[in-house]
Structures are given as C-alpha cells and as structure tokens.
Amino acid sequence: MEDGTFRSPGYCGDTDADYDVLQWDTRADCEVRQILDRIADKWSLLVIALLDRRSLRFTELRRMIDGISQRMLARTLRHLERDGLVSRTVHPTVPPRVDYELTPLGATLHKTIRALVTWTETHQNEVATARAAYDKRVAAEQARAEREAAERDAIAREVLAVRR
Amino acid sequence: MEDGTFRSPGYCGDTDADYDVLQWDTRADCEVRQILDRIADKWSLLVIALLDRRSLRFTELRRMIDGISQRMLARTLRHLERDGLVSRTVHPTVPPRVDYELTPLGATLHKTIRALVTWTETHQNEVATARAAYDKRVAAEQARAEREAAERDAIAREVLAVRR
DNA sequence: CGGTATCCCCTAAGATACTG
DNA sequence: CAGTATCTTAGGGGATACCG
C-alpha cells in the first residue's frame, strides 16, 4: 500500500501565541499545507490540466504526459481521486476501460491553476532575464574573488622571497 | 556550490507532431514547468506569503516558518532571488543584518498565489470529506475481499476434509 | 488494458559543524 | 547574525515483473 497522508492530523487550529496573527498558518502539519503540497506536485497539475478538456483513459494520459511512469501516473490519479478532484469510472468491458474525469471540485481548482500558469507564461521572460542577471553577477563576483586571492598569494610569495 | 537548474535548456518550442495542439506544453523540460516547479515548492510559497506583509530578516523568516532548516531557507531565498522575486539587502553593520523583501515581480506573483491558497482554504472541507469517503470505501472493499477469501478458504478445507 | 508489487537507485533535504 | 560545507538518510521515482 505505500501509505497515505497521515502524520499528526490535528494541531492546526491552536495559536501558539508565538506566531502572532499571520494571515497564513505556517505550521508544517496544517491541512492547507498538505493540500497545497499535493496539488503543487510535479504531475498533478498536468493531469488536471489535461482532464479539463475532456475525460481520458489511463493510457491516453500516459501517452500525453512526457516522461511519466506507469507507477507515478497511477499514484497521481489515486491521490487526485482520494481528494475528490478526479473521478474514476470503470467500464466492465473486455478489454477493460477506465475513464478519468474532473469532478466539479476539480474543475474549480483548474481555474485557479490556470491563473498560476498564466502568470508563469506572462512573466517567464522577466524571470529568465532575472536569472541571467543573477548568474552574471555571481560569476563576476567569483572571478573577482579569485583574482584577489591570486593577488594576495603573489604578495605573500614576494614577501617570503625577500625574507629568505 | 550545489548546482543550479541546468538540464537540457531548450527543447521547448518544437512541436513534435505527436502531441497535437494541447493548451499546455506537457514536456518535462519546458521552461514554464521549471518555473512552476520552483514557485510551487514547499517553502517558496510560505516565504513569498510572509514577505508580502513586510521585509524580513533571515532569522525572522527562520523563526516564522515552522520546520524549515537553515539550509533550506538559504536555498529557497537564493532561488527566489535568482528568479527576481525577492531582493536581498545587506546592511554592513556588525552584527550583519540582511533584509529580504518582495520585488514588484514577486508582489504580482503573490496575488496569484493568494488565489490558490484561498481555493485551498475554501475547499479544504470538501477535500477532507472526499478523503474520508475514499478511505472508507477502500477499507470496506478490503474487508469484503478478506471475508470472501476466508470463505473460499473455509470451503476448500471442507472439501479436502470430505475427500480424505 | 489497467493496474499492483518489488526492487533499487539517486537526489532532496535534515543534522551538524564551521566561517566572515 | 547570516550564512556555506560536509555527511547521512528517507523516500521519490524509475524499471521490471506479474495479476484480473
């Protein structure tokens, strides 16, 4: 079975007087955090996005999602089903046929996810630029540090040569 | 240094004719996916959320986020800085003081993130209910399977007893 | 076809210790 | 205080094999 998501279930409503009134519950076992971790994982987003268009069979999903293993697809679908985001329908035909589709709840989530993806698409250039700038800064700094180290080294050698 | 984010950088714009026109690029190395993976990770969301209120020092963040290690906070902040979402200001005092704050870009992201968190908060009960129902279904099914197995076992023993 | 079970590897992340 | 460097371990995830 591999387990589900059971750590310490409660422990989420009590305010420890130390955390003050933050808008978010930053504690590790908070339920919101758990849900967030689930939907933010590598494959779930893709699956939800694909199912938004129409219901799909296991193998269809498998073929559409590049790089996913059978195991991970099964796991992901099981999780989404458990969370009530995806429904699973078995057609008792032969060969068997299983359809997955978004539940109404899943559909509402998809809207929100779209917003995130849209943000990413809209700002990917800015992010790319920022990354390039950062990498350049770091590289420059490293080069400078190395040059200075070399200089100090040279001076030290000089001093030692004179002393001897 | 621990590496950055460099797998196969390109390989994102070419349509392989096999994937058809999906609204999303489902391929693993797509830039959008990389950004998504980054911002959707466990700690980034929390950091962004906390910084939205005001700029914070390293240790403040460390204390506010339950369960984060020094290493992960440093890494997360480095990533966010690289992506241009957070800015880092060093005050050359002693003891040193470093402030982190959201950049304008980071602030726009926060709005989107809020939507996601709001969704989670709004629907956490539905998810919890779905989970409970699912677990119950699974448990019931397992119990039934075990009972049937026991029955078959009993019948088999009976048959064997008669034969002997 | 649509899975589950098993093995196994490798990396992400925690703990610890040290530095400017 | 604000980090990096190093070591170690859990578990995420791939490959394979087998069942209904």
Short mmCIF file of C-alpha atoms in Angstrom, two decimals, chain B residues 10 12 18 27 47-48 50 53-54 58 62-64 67-69 74-76 79 88 103 113 116 122 126 136 140 158:
data_model
loop_
_atom_site.label_atom_id
_atom_site.label_comp_id
_atom_site.label_asym_id
_atom_site.label_seq_id
_atom_site.Cartn_x
_atom_site.Cartn_y
_atom_site.Cartn_z
CA GLY B 10 16.00 24.36 -24.88
CA CYS B 12 10.59 23.58 -25.57
CA ASP B 18 2.73 13.70 -31.79
CA ARG B 27 7.11 18.14 -21.89
CA VAL B 47 8.33 32.77 2.10
CA ILE B 48 6.55 34.82 -0.52
CA LEU B 50 5.34 36.17 4.64
CA ARG B 53 3.45 41.84 4.64
CA ARG B 54 6.84 43.45 5.18
CA PHE B 58 16.85 35.76 7.71
CA ARG B 62 13.53 31.06 10.07
CA ARG B 63 11.56 31.53 13.25
CA MET B 64 8.27 32.14 11.49
CA GLY B 67 10.11 23.15 10.39
CA ILE B 68 12.39 24.84 7.86
CA SER B 69 16.08 24.18 8.20
CA ALA B 74 19.03 29.81 2.46
CA ARG B 75 18.47 27.78 -0.68
CA THR B 76 14.91 28.93 -1.10
CA HIS B 79 16.36 30.65 -5.71
CA ARG B 88 18.35 40.82 -0.73
CA THR B 103 10.28 42.68 -5.68
CA ILE B 113 -0.65 32.54 -5.01
CA LEU B 116 -4.52 29.23 -4.79
CA THR B 122 -12.35 27.43 0.83
CA GLU B 126 -14.71 19.23 0.73
CA LYS B 136 -13.93 4.36 3.96
CA ALA B 140 -14.84 -1.56 3.17
CA GLU B 158 -14.28 -28.58 3.88
#
